[in-house]
Amino acid sequence: MTRGEAPAAGAAPVRPIEGAFEERFGAAPDGVWAAPGRVNLIGEHTDYNDGFALPMALPQTTRAAARRRTDTLLRLHSARSEGVVTEVRLDALAPGAVPGWARYPAGVVWALAEAGHPVGGADLHIDSTVPTGAGLSSSAALECAVAAAYDDLYGLGLSRPELARAAQRAEHVFAGVPCGIMDQMASVCATEGAALHLDSRTLEHRQVPLGLAAHGLELLVVDTRVSHDLADGAYAALRAGCERAARLLGLPALRDLAPDALAAALTVLPADLAPLVRHVVTENARVEAAVARLDAGDVPALGPLLTEGHASLRVDYGVSCAETDLAVTAALGAGALGARMTGAGFGGCVIALTPTALTRTVGEAVTNAFRTAGHHPPHLLTATPSRGATRTA
Ligand code: GLA
């Protein structure tokens, strides 16, 4: 499926969100909170295997203008929902009770209440520049903006990983996607100029400086505009396959399978599970290699790891598609140092590490290849590593 009228995948001009809030709710908001989308440099489908990932936050954010209420009513409005306000009382919040986009913010409030935090009602107006359905974690950005807003509005004093957990729980229970924790951790913990080295088991994380510009490099993001819908069961099936494989191997999670034990493990696994396991184990190793190369200041050396990661996702994990494969091939052919699909797959975006002088050429090569193949033109943007969730007003 192609998103025909997808919004341009660049940062839109910032709209006066306080005014929009006041117009809708009749008073000024208490504050404005913003949380970013993300791209993942390497470490795909490793998070729900307790493994490692290396995402970075995008400059594109979802913003929540919010005001605390004295009752338990939650009122939700989005700049994209054309005047429709979703209203629900906190005691009526339950999985399935809130439809559409509003289930994400409602799910976060439900998750905070379920965890025993003293939360009440609020009015929320949401606006976003994160492209939706492109695999750039627009849902995590929405969840994390609301989690950050509630944390401040109600003085909860939660840690960043606790905010991420509440956001992930909303995604699991209200959106029905059994996602890992990478997107939410990137959205709350990322810092400007760095990638986030994440241990998904412990939620320990470290900022790894990513000096793209200093090395004359850029990260080109190609949105293939092939929609990916994680709620359709394919993602859940992959996760279930990995968990079955871990059980068969007698391990808590695939993260616990060491690279030197992989060959033996592959001989005992059923044919449908062995490639999944090979991907997860080699992908965890690629994350560690990527971090070592960045720590050594060798940013260009990231390139081959990206390309290897794509091959593993295509061949072993089976989550690439014609458009993402074509974007990778065309980018590499035009001089990218490395390229891979990013996010869950089934469409979505490709990232390409490009010498700055070649970024335009690479983008044109991908666009031309799509035209020749009869695909919809891709949307292009360059990503700079940006900060995680924050209060902006
Ligand atoms: C989606 C999920 C993440 C992660 C990626 C694949 O973005 O939300 O938790 O599993 O897919 O790496």
Short mmCIF file of C-alpha atoms and ligand atoms in Angstrom, two decimals:
data_model
loop_
_atom_site.label_atom_id
_atom_site.label_comp_id
_atom_site.label_asym_id
_atom_site.label_seq_id
_atom_site.Cartn_x
_atom_site.Cartn_y
_atom_site.Cartn_z
CA MET A 1 0.00 0.00 0.00
CA THR A 2 1.33 3.44 -0.87
CA ARG A 3 0.47 6.52 1.11
CA GLY A 4 -0.87 8.69 -1.69
CA GLU A 5 -1.15 11.99 0.13
CA ALA A 6 1.56 11.53 2.73
CA PRO A 7 2.79 14.80 4.21
CA ALA A 8 6.16 15.99 2.93
CA ALA A 9 8.78 14.28 5.07
CA GLY A 10 10.59 17.45 6.09
CA ALA A 11 10.27 19.66 9.16
CA ALA A 12 7.18 21.82 8.61
CA PRO A 13 7.21 25.38 9.93
CA VAL A 14 6.41 25.51 13.63
CA ARG A 15 2.81 26.63 14.11
CA PRO A 16 1.71 28.71 17.10
CA ILE A 17 0.47 25.80 19.13
CA GLU A 18 -0.51 27.88 22.18
CA GLY A 19 -2.98 29.83 20.03
CA ALA A 20 -4.47 26.65 18.63
CA PHE A 21 -4.86 25.28 22.17
CA GLU A 22 -6.57 28.45 23.38
CA GLU A 23 -8.90 28.50 20.37
CA ARG A 24 -10.00 24.96 21.14
CA PHE A 25 -10.11 25.00 24.94
CA GLY A 26 -10.71 28.67 25.79
CA ALA A 27 -7.61 29.33 27.92
CA ALA A 28 -3.83 29.23 27.57
CA PRO A 29 -2.04 25.90 28.10
CA ASP A 30 0.12 25.33 31.20
CA GLY A 31 2.98 24.39 28.91
CA VAL A 32 4.14 22.76 25.67
CA TRP A 33 6.13 19.53 25.47
CA ALA A 34 7.84 18.08 22.39
CA ALA A 35 9.11 14.57 21.65
CA PRO A 36 10.90 13.50 18.46
CA GLY A 37 10.57 10.70 15.94
CA ARG A 38 13.66 8.59 15.36
CA VAL A 39 15.73 6.68 12.86
CA ASN A 40 17.59 3.63 13.98
CA LEU A 41 21.18 3.47 12.72
CA ILE A 42 21.62 -0.22 13.47
CA GLY A 43 20.09 -2.83 15.78
CA GLU A 44 16.77 -3.71 14.15
CA HIS A 45 14.36 -6.22 15.70
CA THR A 46 16.78 -6.66 18.57
CA ASP A 47 14.95 -4.69 21.25
CA TYR A 48 12.23 -7.25 21.94
CA ASN A 49 15.00 -9.84 22.13
CA ASP A 50 16.54 -7.92 25.07
CA GLY A 51 19.34 -6.82 22.73
CA PHE A 52 21.10 -3.67 21.60
CA ALA A 53 20.20 -0.79 19.29
CA LEU A 54 21.66 2.52 18.15
CA PRO A 55 18.85 4.96 17.29
CA MET A 56 19.02 8.74 17.03
CA ALA A 57 16.26 11.31 17.42
CA LEU A 58 15.04 13.35 14.45
CA PRO A 59 14.50 17.11 14.48
CA GLN A 60 10.85 16.41 13.63
CA THR A 61 8.72 16.35 16.77
CA THR A 62 5.22 15.86 18.06
CA ARG A 63 4.17 18.67 20.39
CA ALA A 64 1.56 18.57 23.11
CA ALA A 65 0.14 21.80 24.49
CA ALA A 66 -1.48 20.80 27.76
CA ARG A 67 -3.41 22.15 30.72
CA ARG A 68 -4.12 20.31 33.92
CA ARG A 69 -7.79 20.00 34.90
CA THR A 70 -9.30 19.82 38.36
CA ASP A 71 -11.58 16.91 37.39
CA THR A 72 -10.87 13.54 35.74
CA LEU A 73 -11.84 14.48 32.19
CA LEU A 74 -9.34 13.96 29.40
CA ARG A 75 -9.98 16.11 26.32
CA LEU A 76 -7.86 15.44 23.25
CA HIS A 77 -7.60 17.46 20.09
CA SER A 78 -5.21 17.15 17.16
CA ALA A 79 -4.33 19.74 14.53
CA ARG A 80 -5.07 16.94 12.06
CA SER A 81 -8.49 16.01 13.47
CA GLU A 82 -10.30 19.09 12.17
CA GLY A 83 -12.15 20.25 15.27
CA VAL A 84 -13.14 16.85 16.64
CA VAL A 85 -12.40 16.68 20.36
CA THR A 86 -12.22 13.24 21.97
CA GLU A 87 -13.50 13.31 25.55
CA VAL A 88 -13.13 10.48 28.03
CA ARG A 89 -13.16 10.22 31.83
CA LEU A 90 -10.16 8.56 33.38
CA ASP A 91 -12.27 5.86 35.02
CA ALA A 92 -13.68 4.98 31.57
CA LEU A 93 -10.23 4.50 30.05
CA ALA A 94 -9.84 0.90 28.92
CA PRO A 95 -8.30 -0.91 25.96
CA GLY A 96 -10.59 -0.44 22.96
CA ALA A 97 -12.49 2.46 24.57
CA VAL A 98 -10.77 5.16 22.51
CA PRO A 99 -10.52 4.91 18.72
CA GLY A 100 -8.10 6.39 16.18
CA TRP A 101 -5.09 8.57 16.96
CA ALA A 102 -6.47 9.48 20.42
CA ARG A 103 -5.83 5.95 21.69
CA TYR A 104 -2.11 6.76 21.97
CA PRO A 105 -2.39 9.72 24.37
CA ALA A 106 -5.32 8.07 26.15
CA GLY A 107 -3.22 4.91 26.50
CA VAL A 108 -0.38 6.84 28.11
CA VAL A 109 -2.68 8.39 30.71
CA TRP A 110 -4.20 4.96 31.36
CA ALA A 111 -0.71 3.42 31.72
CA LEU A 112 0.36 6.09 34.22
CA ALA A 113 -2.82 5.59 36.26
CA GLU A 114 -2.46 1.80 36.07
CA ALA A 115 1.08 2.09 37.42
CA GLY A 116 -0.36 3.87 40.46
CA HIS A 117 0.69 7.43 39.65
CA PRO A 118 -1.64 10.18 40.92
CA VAL A 119 -2.92 11.58 37.64
CA GLY A 120 -6.13 13.45 36.85
CA GLY A 121 -7.67 15.09 33.81
CA ALA A 122 -6.11 17.38 31.24
CA ASP A 123 -6.82 19.21 28.00
CA LEU A 124 -4.34 18.37 25.25
CA HIS A 125 -3.83 19.81 21.81
CA ILE A 126 -1.42 17.88 19.60
CA ASP A 127 0.53 18.95 16.54
CA SER A 128 3.28 17.08 14.72
CA THR A 129 5.90 17.31 12.02
CA VAL A 130 6.81 13.61 12.24
CA PRO A 131 5.64 11.84 9.08
CA THR A 132 3.06 9.17 9.98
CA GLY A 133 3.15 5.58 8.76
CA ALA A 134 6.73 5.97 7.55
CA GLY A 135 8.48 3.94 10.23
CA LEU A 136 9.86 7.08 11.90
CA SER A 137 8.07 6.38 15.20
CA SER A 138 5.34 8.99 14.99
CA SER A 139 3.34 6.98 17.54
CA ALA A 140 6.23 6.91 20.04
CA ALA A 141 6.71 10.67 19.55
CA LEU A 142 3.03 11.22 20.38
CA GLU A 143 3.12 8.91 23.38
CA CYS A 144 6.33 10.41 24.74
CA ALA A 145 5.17 14.02 24.33
CA VAL A 146 2.08 13.18 26.38
CA ALA A 147 4.07 11.21 28.96
CA ALA A 148 6.47 14.16 29.41
CA ALA A 149 3.53 16.59 29.68
CA TYR A 150 1.78 14.49 32.33
CA ASP A 151 5.02 13.99 34.25
CA ASP A 152 5.33 17.76 34.64
CA LEU A 153 1.62 18.61 34.98
CA TYR A 154 1.22 16.16 37.85
CA GLY A 155 4.73 16.44 39.30
CA LEU A 156 5.31 12.70 38.96
CA GLY A 157 9.11 12.97 38.90
CA LEU A 158 9.49 9.90 36.67
CA SER A 159 12.81 8.88 35.20
CA ARG A 160 13.25 8.87 31.44
CA PRO A 161 13.09 5.04 31.23
CA GLU A 162 9.89 5.12 33.32
CA LEU A 163 8.35 7.55 30.82
CA ALA A 164 9.41 5.24 27.99
CA ARG A 165 7.84 2.24 29.74
CA ALA A 166 4.52 4.06 30.16
CA ALA A 167 4.59 4.99 26.47
CA GLN A 168 5.42 1.41 25.46
CA ARG A 169 2.58 0.06 27.63
CA ALA A 170 0.16 2.40 25.84
CA GLU A 171 1.35 1.03 22.50
CA HIS A 172 0.96 -2.57 23.67
CA VAL A 173 -2.43 -2.28 25.31
CA PHE A 174 -4.20 0.58 23.51
CA ALA A 175 -2.71 0.22 20.00
CA GLY A 176 -2.26 -3.57 20.07
CA VAL A 177 1.37 -3.53 18.88
CA PRO A 178 3.76 -5.65 20.99
CA CYS A 179 6.67 -3.31 20.26
CA GLY A 180 10.04 -3.27 21.95
CA ILE A 181 11.34 -0.24 23.84
CA MET A 182 13.74 1.31 21.31
CA ASP A 183 11.43 3.94 19.81
CA GLN A 184 10.25 5.27 23.15
CA MET A 185 13.75 5.24 24.68
CA ALA A 186 15.10 7.16 21.66
CA SER A 187 12.26 9.66 21.90
CA VAL A 188 12.86 10.43 25.59
CA CYS A 189 16.61 9.82 26.06
CA ALA A 190 18.33 10.98 22.86
CA THR A 191 20.59 14.03 22.90
CA GLU A 192 21.67 16.40 20.17
CA GLY A 193 24.70 15.31 18.15
CA ALA A 194 24.65 11.74 19.43
CA ALA A 195 23.23 8.31 18.81
CA LEU A 196 21.80 6.36 21.74
CA HIS A 197 23.51 3.06 22.55
CA LEU A 198 20.68 1.17 24.20
CA ASP A 199 20.65 -2.04 26.17
CA SER A 200 16.99 -3.07 25.88
CA ARG A 201 17.20 -5.49 28.80
CA THR A 202 18.46 -3.10 31.46
CA LEU A 203 17.52 0.17 29.71
CA GLU A 204 21.06 1.34 30.36
CA HIS A 205 22.03 3.77 27.65
CA ARG A 206 24.95 5.89 26.58
CA GLN A 207 25.21 8.86 24.23
CA VAL A 208 27.64 8.05 21.42
CA PRO A 209 28.85 11.22 19.65
CA LEU A 210 27.88 11.13 15.98
CA GLY A 211 29.86 13.86 14.27
CA LEU A 212 28.40 13.51 10.80
CA ALA A 213 29.13 17.08 9.62
CA ALA A 214 32.68 17.02 11.04
CA HIS A 215 33.35 14.02 8.78
CA GLY A 216 31.74 15.63 5.75
CA LEU A 217 28.84 13.21 5.96
CA GLU A 218 25.06 13.34 6.01
CA LEU A 219 22.35 10.85 6.79
CA LEU A 220 19.82 10.81 3.97
CA VAL A 221 16.40 9.41 4.83
CA VAL A 222 14.38 8.03 1.94
CA ASP A 223 10.70 7.61 2.77
CA THR A 224 9.52 5.03 0.24
CA ARG A 225 5.91 5.97 1.10
CA VAL A 226 5.05 2.32 1.27
CA SER A 227 2.91 2.17 4.38
CA HIS A 228 3.75 -0.11 7.13
CA ASP A 229 1.14 -1.11 9.68
CA LEU A 230 2.55 -2.91 12.68
CA ALA A 231 -0.91 -3.75 13.98
CA ASP A 232 -1.54 -6.18 11.13
CA GLY A 233 0.12 -9.10 12.88
CA ALA A 234 3.36 -9.50 10.91
CA TYR A 235 5.44 -7.75 13.57
CA ALA A 236 3.80 -9.76 16.38
CA ALA A 237 4.49 -12.97 14.47
CA LEU A 238 8.20 -12.15 14.19
CA ARG A 239 8.39 -11.37 17.88
CA ALA A 240 6.59 -14.61 18.73
CA GLY A 241 9.00 -16.54 16.48
CA CYS A 242 12.01 -15.11 18.31
CA GLU A 243 10.50 -15.92 21.69
CA ARG A 244 9.77 -19.50 20.58
CA ALA A 245 13.35 -19.86 19.37
CA ALA A 246 14.71 -18.62 22.71
CA ARG A 247 12.52 -21.14 24.56
CA LEU A 248 13.71 -23.97 22.30
CA LEU A 249 17.30 -22.98 23.04
CA GLY A 250 16.62 -22.76 26.77
CA LEU A 251 17.56 -19.09 26.90
CA PRO A 252 15.76 -16.16 28.57
CA ALA A 253 16.02 -14.21 25.28
CA LEU A 254 17.97 -14.36 22.01
CA ARG A 255 20.30 -11.70 23.42
CA ASP A 256 21.74 -14.49 25.53
CA LEU A 257 22.94 -16.47 22.49
CA ALA A 258 26.64 -15.64 22.06
CA PRO A 259 27.95 -15.27 18.49
CA ASP A 260 30.28 -18.26 18.94
CA ALA A 261 27.30 -20.45 19.93
CA LEU A 262 25.26 -19.44 16.89
CA ALA A 263 26.40 -22.16 14.48
CA ALA A 264 25.48 -24.95 16.91
CA ALA A 265 22.13 -23.33 17.72
CA LEU A 266 21.22 -23.10 14.03
CA THR A 267 21.56 -26.88 13.65
CA VAL A 268 18.87 -27.57 16.27
CA LEU A 269 16.33 -24.91 15.32
CA PRO A 270 13.40 -25.45 12.94
CA ALA A 271 13.97 -24.06 9.44
CA ASP A 272 11.52 -21.17 9.92
CA LEU A 273 13.24 -19.92 13.07
CA ALA A 274 16.93 -20.33 12.25
CA PRO A 275 17.16 -17.25 9.97
CA LEU A 276 15.43 -15.07 12.57
CA VAL A 277 17.97 -16.13 15.17
CA ARG A 278 20.88 -15.58 12.79
CA HIS A 279 19.67 -12.05 12.13
CA VAL A 280 19.25 -11.15 15.80
CA VAL A 281 22.65 -12.50 16.88
CA THR A 282 24.57 -10.92 13.98
CA GLU A 283 22.63 -7.66 14.34
CA ASN A 284 23.52 -7.35 18.02
CA ALA A 285 27.17 -7.83 17.01
CA ARG A 286 26.78 -5.11 14.36
CA VAL A 287 25.55 -2.68 17.00
CA GLU A 288 28.60 -3.33 19.14
CA ALA A 289 30.88 -2.97 16.09
CA ALA A 290 29.16 0.29 15.12
CA VAL A 291 29.63 1.74 18.60
CA ALA A 292 33.30 0.73 18.59
CA ARG A 293 33.83 2.43 15.24
CA LEU A 294 32.08 5.62 16.38
CA ASP A 295 34.02 5.63 19.65
CA ALA A 296 37.20 5.38 17.57
CA GLY A 297 36.06 8.42 15.59
CA ASP A 298 35.67 6.42 12.39
CA VAL A 299 32.20 7.53 11.28
CA PRO A 300 32.61 6.46 7.61
CA ALA A 301 33.23 2.87 8.82
CA LEU A 302 29.59 2.77 9.86
CA GLY A 303 28.68 2.45 6.18
CA PRO A 304 29.50 -1.23 5.52
CA LEU A 305 27.71 -2.23 8.74
CA LEU A 306 24.53 -0.52 7.55
CA THR A 307 24.67 -2.39 4.26
CA GLU A 308 25.33 -5.72 6.00
CA GLY A 309 22.41 -5.03 8.31
CA HIS A 310 20.14 -4.50 5.31
CA ALA A 311 21.18 -7.80 3.75
CA SER A 312 20.40 -9.56 7.01
CA LEU A 313 16.96 -7.93 7.27
CA ARG A 314 16.22 -8.78 3.65
CA VAL A 315 17.47 -12.35 3.51
CA ASP A 316 17.15 -13.64 7.07
CA TYR A 317 14.42 -11.53 8.63
CA GLY A 318 12.31 -11.07 5.49
CA VAL A 319 11.09 -7.57 6.33
CA SER A 320 12.37 -5.64 3.31
CA CYS A 321 10.35 -5.03 0.17
CA ALA A 322 10.99 -4.09 -3.49
CA GLU A 323 11.01 -0.36 -2.75
CA THR A 324 13.38 -0.48 0.22
CA ASP A 325 15.72 -2.84 -1.66
CA LEU A 326 15.72 -0.52 -4.67
CA ALA A 327 16.43 2.54 -2.52
CA VAL A 328 19.41 0.76 -0.94
CA THR A 329 20.81 -0.43 -4.28
CA ALA A 330 20.38 2.95 -5.96
CA ALA A 331 21.91 4.83 -3.01
CA LEU A 332 24.95 2.56 -2.94
CA GLY A 333 25.31 2.81 -6.71
CA ALA A 334 25.40 6.61 -6.48
CA GLY A 335 28.14 6.70 -3.85
CA ALA A 336 26.50 6.20 -0.44
CA LEU A 337 28.94 4.63 2.04
CA GLY A 338 26.19 2.37 3.35
CA ALA A 339 22.42 2.06 3.30
CA ARG A 340 19.68 0.06 4.96
CA MET A 341 16.02 0.04 5.77
CA THR A 342 15.30 1.46 9.22
CA GLY A 343 12.51 0.61 11.64
CA ALA A 344 10.31 -2.44 11.55
CA GLY A 345 10.30 -2.76 7.76
CA PHE A 346 7.41 -3.82 5.51
CA GLY A 347 8.05 -0.53 3.66
CA GLY A 348 8.85 2.68 5.49
CA CYS A 349 12.22 4.39 5.27
CA VAL A 350 15.78 3.70 4.14
CA ILE A 351 18.77 5.54 5.57
CA ALA A 352 21.91 6.20 3.54
CA LEU A 353 25.22 7.49 4.89
CA THR A 354 26.45 9.87 2.21
CA PRO A 355 29.40 12.20 1.71
CA THR A 356 27.74 15.64 1.88
CA ALA A 357 28.91 16.47 -1.64
CA LEU A 358 27.02 13.43 -2.93
CA THR A 359 23.77 13.65 -0.96
CA ARG A 360 21.88 15.37 -3.74
CA THR A 361 23.20 12.92 -6.36
CA VAL A 362 22.21 9.96 -4.18
CA GLY A 363 18.73 11.38 -3.65
CA GLU A 364 18.29 11.94 -7.38
CA ALA A 365 19.53 8.44 -8.16
CA VAL A 366 16.96 6.93 -5.82
CA THR A 367 14.18 9.13 -7.22
CA ASN A 368 15.13 8.20 -10.79
CA ALA A 369 15.26 4.51 -9.94
CA PHE A 370 11.76 4.74 -8.42
CA ARG A 371 10.47 6.49 -11.52
CA THR A 372 11.95 3.86 -13.81
CA ALA A 373 10.46 1.08 -11.69
CA GLY A 374 7.03 2.76 -11.70
CA HIS A 375 7.01 3.43 -7.93
CA HIS A 376 5.59 6.59 -6.37
CA PRO A 377 8.32 9.22 -5.93
CA PRO A 378 9.99 8.90 -2.53
CA HIS A 379 10.18 11.72 0.00
CA LEU A 380 13.69 12.73 0.99
CA LEU A 381 15.08 14.41 4.09
CA THR A 382 18.42 14.63 5.82
CA ALA A 383 18.46 13.70 9.47
CA THR A 384 20.56 15.42 12.12
CA PRO A 385 20.83 13.77 15.54
CA SER A 386 18.52 15.77 17.77
CA ARG A 387 17.36 15.98 21.36
CA GLY A 388 14.79 13.81 23.13
CA ALA A 389 11.56 14.86 24.81
CA THR A 390 11.60 18.26 26.43
CA ARG A 391 9.38 21.09 27.65
CA THR A 392 9.52 23.89 25.09
CA ALA A 393 7.23 26.47 26.70
C1 GLA B 1 9.33 -0.92 15.58
C2 GLA B 1 9.13 -1.19 17.06
C3 GLA B 1 10.48 -1.20 17.79
C4 GLA B 1 11.48 -2.12 17.11
C5 GLA B 1 11.52 -1.84 15.61
C6 GLA B 1 12.39 -2.83 14.89
O1 GLA B 1 9.81 0.38 15.39
O2 GLA B 1 8.29 -0.23 17.63
O3 GLA B 1 10.28 -1.57 19.14
O4 GLA B 1 11.20 -3.46 17.37
O5 GLA B 1 10.24 -1.86 15.03
O6 GLA B 1 13.72 -2.71 15.28
#
